[in-house]
Structure formats: C-alpha cells, structure tokens
Short mmCIF file of C-alpha atoms in Angstrom, two decimals:
data_model
loop_
_atom_site.label_atom_id
_atom_site.label_comp_id
_atom_site.label_asym_id
_atom_site.label_seq_id
_atom_site.Cartn_x
_atom_site.Cartn_y
_atom_site.Cartn_z
CA MET A 1 0.72 1.37 133.54
CA ALA A 2 -0.05 -1.99 135.21
CA LEU A 3 -3.68 -3.08 135.24
CA ASP A 4 -5.04 -4.08 138.68
CA ARG A 5 -5.59 -7.80 138.21
CA ARG A 6 -8.13 -8.01 141.03
CA ASN A 7 -10.40 -5.59 139.18
CA LEU A 8 -10.61 -8.11 136.35
CA LEU A 9 -12.44 -10.51 138.66
CA ARG A 10 -14.86 -8.24 140.49
CA GLY A 11 -17.68 -9.14 138.13
CA GLY A 12 -16.87 -12.84 138.25
CA VAL A 13 -14.39 -15.00 136.41
CA GLY A 14 -14.34 -15.01 132.62
CA ILE A 15 -12.07 -16.36 129.97
CA GLY A 16 -9.51 -13.62 130.54
CA ALA A 17 -8.59 -14.95 133.97
CA THR A 18 -8.11 -18.47 132.73
CA ALA A 19 -6.02 -17.24 129.83
CA ALA A 20 -3.60 -15.83 132.39
CA LEU A 21 -2.95 -19.34 133.63
CA GLY A 22 -1.96 -20.63 130.21
CA VAL A 23 -5.31 -21.87 128.93
CA GLY A 24 -6.00 -19.24 126.30
CA SER A 25 -9.42 -17.99 125.25
CA PRO A 26 -11.86 -20.74 124.29
CA ALA A 27 -13.48 -20.58 120.90
CA THR A 28 -16.93 -19.03 120.73
CA ALA A 29 -19.74 -21.51 121.06
CA ASP A 30 -20.94 -21.65 117.47
CA THR A 31 -21.77 -24.66 115.33
CA ARG A 32 -19.74 -23.89 112.21
CA ALA A 33 -17.96 -26.88 110.72
CA VAL A 34 -14.34 -27.32 111.69
CA PRO A 35 -11.98 -27.55 108.68
CA GLY A 36 -10.84 -31.09 108.12
CA SER A 37 -13.78 -32.73 109.89
CA VAL A 38 -14.70 -34.66 106.75
CA ARG A 39 -11.23 -36.20 106.61
CA ARG A 40 -11.32 -37.06 110.32
CA ALA A 41 -14.70 -38.71 109.94
CA ARG A 42 -13.38 -40.76 107.02
CA SER A 43 -10.21 -41.85 108.79
CA ALA A 44 -11.49 -42.47 112.34
CA ALA A 45 -11.60 -46.23 111.73
CA ALA A 46 -7.86 -46.21 111.09
CA TYR A 47 -7.36 -46.22 114.86
CA GLY A 48 -8.98 -49.64 115.25
CA GLY A 49 -12.60 -50.66 115.54
CA THR A 50 -15.42 -48.56 114.14
CA PRO A 51 -15.50 -44.74 114.09
CA ILE A 52 -18.16 -44.84 116.81
CA GLU A 53 -15.99 -47.02 119.06
CA HIS A 54 -13.01 -44.73 118.47
CA LEU A 55 -15.00 -41.61 119.36
CA LYS A 56 -16.32 -43.27 122.52
CA ARG A 57 -12.77 -44.14 123.59
CA MET A 58 -11.64 -40.58 122.87
CA ARG A 59 -14.39 -39.17 125.06
CA ARG A 60 -13.38 -41.42 127.96
CA LEU A 61 -9.74 -40.39 127.58
CA LEU A 62 -10.65 -36.70 127.46
CA ILE A 63 -12.75 -37.06 130.61
CA ASP A 64 -9.86 -38.76 132.40
CA SER A 65 -7.39 -36.07 131.34
CA ASP A 66 -9.70 -33.20 132.27
CA ASN A 67 -9.27 -33.73 136.01
CA MET A 68 -5.49 -33.72 135.74
CA LEU A 69 -4.85 -31.15 133.00
CA GLY A 70 -7.91 -28.93 133.15
CA PRO A 71 -10.40 -27.94 130.46
CA GLY A 72 -8.21 -25.88 128.15
CA GLN A 73 -6.48 -28.90 126.65
CA ALA A 74 -9.75 -30.67 125.84
CA ILE A 75 -12.06 -27.95 124.48
CA LYS A 76 -10.79 -27.97 120.90
CA ALA A 77 -10.75 -31.76 120.67
CA VAL A 78 -14.28 -32.07 122.03
CA ARG A 79 -15.70 -29.52 119.62
CA ASN A 80 -13.84 -31.07 116.69
CA HIS A 81 -15.27 -34.47 117.58
CA ILE A 82 -18.79 -33.03 117.61
CA GLU A 83 -18.23 -31.91 114.01
CA VAL A 84 -16.84 -35.34 113.12
CA ILE A 85 -19.98 -36.96 114.51
CA LYS A 86 -22.18 -34.62 112.47
CA GLU A 87 -20.31 -35.63 109.32
CA LEU A 88 -20.68 -39.33 110.15
CA ARG A 89 -24.42 -38.88 110.72
CA ARG A 90 -24.87 -37.72 107.11
CA GLU A 91 -24.40 -41.26 105.79
CA ALA A 92 -25.25 -43.35 108.87
CA LYS A 93 -28.44 -45.40 109.08
CA GLY A 94 -30.35 -47.39 111.65
CA THR A 95 -28.71 -48.04 115.00
CA ASP A 96 -25.48 -46.36 113.90
CA ARG A 97 -27.32 -43.09 113.35
CA GLN A 98 -29.00 -43.42 116.75
CA ASP A 99 -25.69 -44.21 118.46
CA LEU A 100 -24.04 -41.22 116.84
CA MET A 101 -26.82 -38.88 117.98
CA GLU A 102 -26.44 -40.15 121.53
CA LEU A 103 -22.67 -39.69 121.34
CA GLN A 104 -23.09 -36.16 119.96
CA THR A 105 -25.33 -35.35 122.94
CA GLN A 106 -22.75 -36.72 125.37
CA TYR A 107 -19.97 -34.68 123.77
CA ALA A 108 -22.13 -31.53 123.95
CA GLU A 109 -22.73 -32.07 127.67
CA PHE A 110 -19.00 -32.56 128.18
CA ALA A 111 -18.24 -29.38 126.22
CA SER A 112 -20.61 -27.55 128.56
CA TRP A 113 -18.75 -28.90 131.57
CA LEU A 114 -15.38 -27.80 130.19
CA TYR A 115 -16.64 -24.28 129.54
CA GLN A 116 -18.20 -24.20 133.00
CA ASP A 117 -14.87 -25.06 134.57
CA LEU A 118 -13.17 -22.37 132.48
CA GLY A 119 -15.65 -19.84 133.87
CA ASP A 120 -17.28 -19.18 130.49
CA PHE A 121 -20.87 -19.66 131.65
CA ASN A 122 -22.52 -18.37 128.47
CA SER A 123 -20.83 -21.05 126.39
CA ALA A 124 -21.60 -23.61 129.08
CA ARG A 125 -25.30 -22.76 128.83
CA PHE A 126 -25.16 -22.89 125.04
CA TRP A 127 -23.80 -26.44 124.98
CA LEU A 128 -26.13 -27.66 127.72
CA ASP A 129 -29.06 -26.32 125.72
CA ARG A 130 -27.77 -28.21 122.66
CA ALA A 131 -27.34 -31.37 124.72
CA PHE A 132 -30.85 -31.06 126.14
CA ASP A 133 -32.40 -30.59 122.69
CA TRP A 134 -30.41 -33.43 121.16
CA SER A 135 -31.16 -35.79 124.07
CA HIS A 136 -34.84 -35.75 123.12
CA THR A 137 -34.02 -37.10 119.65
CA VAL A 138 -32.15 -39.99 121.29
CA GLY A 139 -35.07 -41.06 123.46
CA ASP A 140 -32.84 -41.84 126.44
CA GLY A 141 -34.73 -40.69 129.54
CA ASP A 142 -31.68 -41.00 131.79
CA LEU A 143 -29.59 -38.81 129.51
CA THR A 144 -32.29 -36.12 129.35
CA SER A 145 -32.71 -36.22 133.13
CA TYR A 146 -28.95 -35.94 133.63
CA VAL A 147 -28.66 -32.91 131.33
CA MET A 148 -31.52 -31.22 133.19
CA ALA A 149 -29.73 -31.91 136.49
CA ARG A 150 -26.60 -30.35 135.02
CA LYS A 151 -28.66 -27.26 134.19
CA ALA A 152 -29.51 -27.02 137.89
CA GLN A 153 -25.85 -27.43 138.80
CA LEU A 154 -24.81 -24.67 136.39
CA ALA A 155 -27.50 -22.37 137.80
CA GLY A 156 -26.05 -23.02 141.24
CA GLU A 157 -22.56 -22.22 139.98
CA THR A 158 -23.80 -18.79 138.93
CA ARG A 159 -25.77 -18.39 142.19
CA ASP A 160 -29.08 -18.05 140.38
CA LEU A 161 -31.59 -17.72 143.24
CA VAL A 162 -34.57 -18.36 140.96
CA ASP A 163 -33.74 -21.32 138.74
CA VAL A 164 -31.70 -23.82 140.78
CA VAL A 165 -34.53 -25.42 142.74
CA ASP A 166 -36.98 -25.40 139.83
CA LEU A 167 -34.49 -27.01 137.44
CA ALA A 168 -33.49 -29.60 140.04
CA GLU A 169 -37.12 -30.49 140.71
CA ALA A 170 -37.74 -30.77 136.97
CA ALA A 171 -34.79 -33.17 136.69
CA GLN A 172 -36.28 -35.29 139.47
CA ARG A 173 -39.61 -35.47 137.64
CA LEU A 174 -37.80 -36.63 134.50
CA ALA A 175 -35.71 -39.21 136.38
CA ARG A 176 -36.82 -42.73 137.14
CA PRO A 177 -38.35 -42.82 140.66
CA ARG A 178 -35.83 -43.59 143.42
CA SER A 179 -32.98 -43.63 140.85
CA ARG A 180 -29.41 -42.36 141.18
CA LEU A 181 -30.21 -39.46 138.88
CA ALA A 182 -33.09 -38.41 141.11
CA ALA A 183 -30.60 -38.33 144.00
CA VAL A 184 -28.12 -36.29 141.92
CA ALA A 185 -30.80 -33.71 141.17
CA ARG A 186 -31.85 -33.64 144.82
CA THR A 187 -28.22 -32.85 145.72
CA TYR A 188 -28.27 -29.77 143.48
CA GLU A 189 -31.68 -28.80 144.85
CA SER A 190 -30.11 -28.67 148.31
CA TYR A 191 -27.73 -25.92 147.21
CA GLY A 192 -30.59 -23.97 145.67
CA HIS A 193 -32.39 -23.94 149.03
CA ALA A 194 -29.18 -22.75 150.71
CA LEU A 195 -28.87 -19.90 148.21
CA ARG A 196 -32.40 -18.89 149.19
CA GLY A 197 -31.45 -18.96 152.87
CA ASP A 198 -33.61 -21.99 153.71
CA THR A 199 -31.40 -24.01 156.07
CA SER A 200 -33.94 -26.68 156.97
CA GLU A 201 -34.88 -27.51 153.37
CA SER A 202 -31.23 -27.54 152.31
CA GLN A 203 -30.16 -29.96 155.03
CA ARG A 204 -33.25 -32.11 154.56
CA ALA A 205 -32.40 -32.57 150.89
CA ILE A 206 -28.80 -33.55 151.67
CA ASP A 207 -29.95 -36.02 154.33
CA ASP A 208 -32.38 -37.54 151.80
CA VAL A 209 -29.52 -38.10 149.36
CA HIS A 210 -27.36 -39.73 152.03
CA GLY A 211 -30.26 -42.03 152.85
CA ALA A 212 -30.60 -42.99 149.19
CA LEU A 213 -26.95 -43.86 148.50
CA ASP A 214 -27.17 -47.55 149.38
CA ARG A 215 -30.37 -47.94 147.39
CA VAL A 216 -28.99 -46.32 144.21
CA SER A 217 -25.55 -47.97 144.29
CA ASP A 218 -26.72 -50.73 141.91
CA ASP A 219 -28.51 -48.40 139.51
CA PRO A 220 -27.50 -49.50 135.97
CA SER A 221 -27.44 -45.95 134.56
CA PRO A 222 -23.96 -44.77 133.48
CA TRP A 223 -24.77 -41.24 134.68
CA GLY A 224 -23.87 -39.87 138.08
CA VAL A 225 -21.70 -42.83 139.03
CA TRP A 226 -19.51 -40.43 141.06
CA LEU A 227 -22.33 -39.84 143.56
CA ASN A 228 -20.83 -41.01 146.86
CA PRO A 229 -20.75 -39.83 150.50
CA GLN A 230 -17.81 -37.47 149.88
CA TYR A 231 -19.52 -35.80 146.93
CA VAL A 232 -22.69 -35.30 148.96
CA GLU A 233 -20.75 -33.90 151.92
CA VAL A 234 -18.96 -31.41 149.68
CA HIS A 235 -22.37 -30.11 148.66
CA ARG A 236 -23.47 -30.00 152.28
CA ALA A 237 -20.41 -27.87 153.02
CA GLN A 238 -21.09 -25.65 150.03
CA GLY A 239 -24.58 -24.97 151.33
CA LEU A 240 -23.40 -24.35 154.89
CA GLU A 241 -20.83 -21.83 153.66
CA VAL A 242 -23.52 -19.88 151.80
CA LEU A 243 -25.68 -20.00 154.92
CA GLY A 244 -22.88 -18.43 156.97
CA ARG A 245 -21.88 -21.53 158.93
CA HIS A 246 -18.27 -21.14 157.89
CA ASP A 247 -16.54 -23.23 160.56
CA GLN A 248 -18.76 -26.25 159.92
CA ALA A 249 -18.30 -25.87 156.17
CA ALA A 250 -14.51 -25.69 156.47
CA ASP A 251 -14.34 -28.86 158.57
CA ILE A 252 -16.56 -30.80 156.15
CA PHE A 253 -14.62 -29.60 153.10
CA MET A 254 -11.27 -30.65 154.59
CA ALA A 255 -12.59 -34.09 155.61
CA ALA A 256 -13.99 -34.68 152.10
CA ILE A 257 -10.71 -33.56 150.49
CA LYS A 258 -8.77 -36.18 152.46
CA ALA A 259 -11.00 -38.91 151.03
CA LEU A 260 -10.59 -37.85 147.38
CA PRO A 261 -8.71 -40.19 145.02
CA GLU A 262 -5.29 -38.88 143.99
CA ASP A 263 -6.26 -38.39 140.35
CA TYR A 264 -9.05 -35.94 141.27
CA HIS A 265 -6.52 -33.13 140.93
CA ARG A 266 -8.70 -30.29 139.63
CA ASP A 267 -11.62 -31.20 141.91
CA ARG A 268 -9.27 -31.15 144.89
CA GLY A 269 -8.28 -27.63 143.88
CA VAL A 270 -11.91 -26.49 143.71
CA TYR A 271 -12.68 -27.93 147.14
CA LEU A 272 -9.48 -26.50 148.62
CA ALA A 273 -10.41 -23.05 147.33
CA ARG A 274 -13.91 -23.32 148.80
CA ALA A 275 -12.48 -24.59 152.10
CA ALA A 276 -10.12 -21.60 152.18
CA VAL A 277 -13.06 -19.21 151.72
CA ALA A 278 -14.86 -20.97 154.57
CA HIS A 279 -11.78 -20.71 156.83
CA ALA A 280 -11.61 -16.99 156.11
CA GLY A 281 -15.29 -16.60 156.86
CA ALA A 282 -14.73 -18.39 160.15
CA GLY A 283 -12.02 -15.88 161.07
CA VAL A 284 -9.01 -18.17 160.63
CA PRO A 285 -6.95 -16.14 158.12
CA GLU A 286 -3.64 -18.04 158.38
CA GLN A 287 -5.27 -21.39 157.64
CA ALA A 288 -7.31 -19.78 154.87
CA ALA A 289 -4.16 -18.42 153.25
CA GLU A 290 -2.31 -21.72 153.55
CA VAL A 291 -5.14 -23.71 151.97
CA GLY A 292 -5.62 -20.99 149.36
CA LEU A 293 -2.01 -21.35 148.24
CA GLN A 294 -2.54 -25.08 147.71
CA ALA A 295 -5.61 -24.33 145.60
CA LEU A 296 -3.68 -21.73 143.59
CA THR A 297 -1.12 -24.36 142.64
CA VAL A 298 -3.90 -26.53 141.19
CA ALA A 299 -5.36 -23.52 139.38
CA GLU A 300 -1.99 -22.89 137.73
CA ASP A 301 -1.80 -26.56 136.72
CA THR A 302 -5.30 -26.78 135.27
CA GLY A 303 -6.48 -23.27 134.38
CA SER A 304 -9.74 -23.86 136.26
CA GLY A 305 -11.84 -20.72 136.30
CA ARG A 306 -13.92 -22.19 139.12
CA ILE A 307 -10.85 -22.26 141.35
CA ILE A 308 -9.88 -18.71 140.39
CA LYS A 309 -13.41 -17.49 141.12
CA GLU A 310 -13.22 -18.89 144.65
CA LEU A 311 -9.71 -17.53 145.19
CA SER A 312 -10.87 -14.11 144.09
CA ARG A 313 -13.48 -14.22 146.85
CA LEU A 314 -10.79 -15.36 149.28
CA ASP A 315 -8.48 -12.54 148.22
CA GLN A 316 -11.15 -9.96 149.05
CA THR A 317 -12.21 -11.64 152.30
CA LEU A 318 -8.62 -11.63 153.57
CA ILE A 319 -8.12 -7.86 153.17
CA PRO A 320 -8.66 -7.13 156.90
CA TRP A 321 -5.71 -9.42 157.69
CA GLN A 322 -3.50 -8.41 154.77
CA ARG A 323 -0.55 -7.47 157.03
CA GLN A 324 -0.27 -10.98 158.42
CA PRO A 325 2.67 -12.79 156.74
CA ALA A 326 0.69 -15.83 155.55
CA VAL A 327 -2.06 -13.66 154.13
CA ALA A 328 0.41 -11.33 152.44
CA GLN A 329 2.13 -14.34 150.87
CA PHE A 330 -1.13 -15.68 149.45
CA ARG A 331 -2.25 -12.29 148.12
CA ALA A 332 1.11 -11.69 146.45
CA ALA A 333 1.08 -15.14 144.83
CA PHE A 334 -2.51 -14.69 143.67
CA ASP A 335 -1.72 -11.25 142.27
CA ALA A 336 1.27 -12.63 140.37
CA ALA A 337 -0.86 -15.40 138.82
CA LEU A 338 -3.36 -13.00 137.26
CA PRO A 339 -3.06 -11.04 134.01
CA HIS A 340 -0.83 -8.02 133.60
CA GLU A 341 -1.20 -5.33 130.95
CA ALA A 342 1.39 -2.69 130.26
#
C-alpha cells in the first residue's frame, strides 16, 4: 500500500524528505572519531602547503559547492575534516594550535548550516552549540558574535516565538558597535518581531539594517560579507509573509531573486519556494504553482530540506484550487518527488 507522502511532512521536514531527493540520511551528530582521520591528518600536507592551509582551502571549496550541489554532498567531508583537525591539535603548539581551534569552530558552524538546510534541526543545533563553545576558546569576538547570530537565524527557521529576538539581541551585544555583525543580528531580530506579530518593530529593524549597509561595507570582519540590499529585502519579504501581507512579500521576493548571482542556485530555490507560498497566500494560485515548480527543480538538484518545507506549505495552501491545471501539475510533480513506501 502506498504511503501518503504529504503526511510525511505535516510535522515539518526531516531527513526522510531529503533522502527522497537523493541526499540520504545524514549521520547522527556525535563526536566519535572517524576511521582514518589519523592518516588524513598525517597526509594533508601532501596537497601542497601546510595542513592548516589545505583545510582552509577545502572549507572554501565546500562552501562554494554547497550552493550548487546542496548539503548532502558536503556533510561527510565537513565532519571528517573536524576529526582531522582534532588529530592535528594533539601535537600542535602555539599559533598553530590556536589556528586549528579557530578552524574547527568554523567547520562546526558550517556543519550546522548544512544540517539546517537538510531540515535536520536537532543536528544543526548540536553543531552550533559546539561552535559557540569552541569560539570562546579562540578568543575571536567576531566569530562568537556570528555564531550567536546564527543561533537566532536557526530559531527563526523553526519559528520559535520565544528565542529569536532574545538571541539576536544577545548577538548584537556581543558584536562590535555599529559593525556588520550587529547589522546581521538586527536582520534576524526583524523576523523574530514578525513572528510575534509586531509589524512596526519588524519593519523598523529592517530599515535600520538598510541604513547601516553603507557604513558596514568596509568592515574588515570576514563574517556576514553577504549582507547586501537583496539579502535584507528577502528578510523583509519573509517577515511580511508571516504578517499576512502576501502580495507585498511576493513582489519583494521576486525582485530580490532577479538580482541574485547565477551561482546562488540553492538560495534561489529557497526564495522561489517562499515567493510561491506568498503568491498562494495572495490568492494567485497559477503563479504560485508556476514558481513552485521552479523551486521544486532546485530542490531535486540540491536536496534542500528548506525548499521542501516551503513547498509542503505551498502544497497545502493550494488545495482549494487543486482542479486548476497549473495547480494540479505542481501537486502531481511534488507528490512524485517525495518518498514512496510499498
């Protein structure tokens, strides 16, 4: 007997939904050593430069590939590299030991992001907690502030009405005054206010961030360099959609999508899915279905659980129009993309 795929998503997206798109189930978020990590630590220098330089290059490459290929391809490599770094730290001294601890923190934050995109929020929280703890041993205030801001973002992803604003405000207290990271945290605070139904506070926060963009453009911190007008507007739209202003949200999402660089493949899919939900909320089912199909293509390419979560909402919202051809086409395609069990 076929299992109703939509029922799998009613409680939110988990690793099962992403497995249906070819990602497979991510490993549990434990800290057991990965077999062979000692050999990898010993041989990392064979790729040129020092092991630390090699691991930094690998992290940059994995970040670049994530937006095109999705998180499933990178999870195992990232966690293996964390174990390699731990092995290297056993013998490292002085600045090398400090650099390795900072790199381990950065890899942990990236692991959290990958799990978040898969829709495995428990593992995402686990690795953000590790990153936050480890960041304090590094003594890098910007890194600690960034991880705290990411905690606020993750709370927003799970629509936590209690923690988003408090975590975002904490990140702003940790950040350097008037810094880019303070603006990043203020962006996430805006969504928290929207979740609470506070339109004026949400829009005020977004306007503050827009006003800060020119000032923070020369900030030397390597964190939050993607903060630009399009990113801020996407978060404005996200807040407006939660607040029920669906038509405004849809227009802002679509304008921001047009300005995205071509290699932001997965992010385009997330924004397309959210735009489709907004179109449906605004009572434009044909456009919602058309945009939803575009997002589904990206979901199939990348295995992004965030996209599937939004498309699940869209699928339910479109039920009143399910006899319309465009809507029926989307719902059939979405149904076919989800897991089957005999």
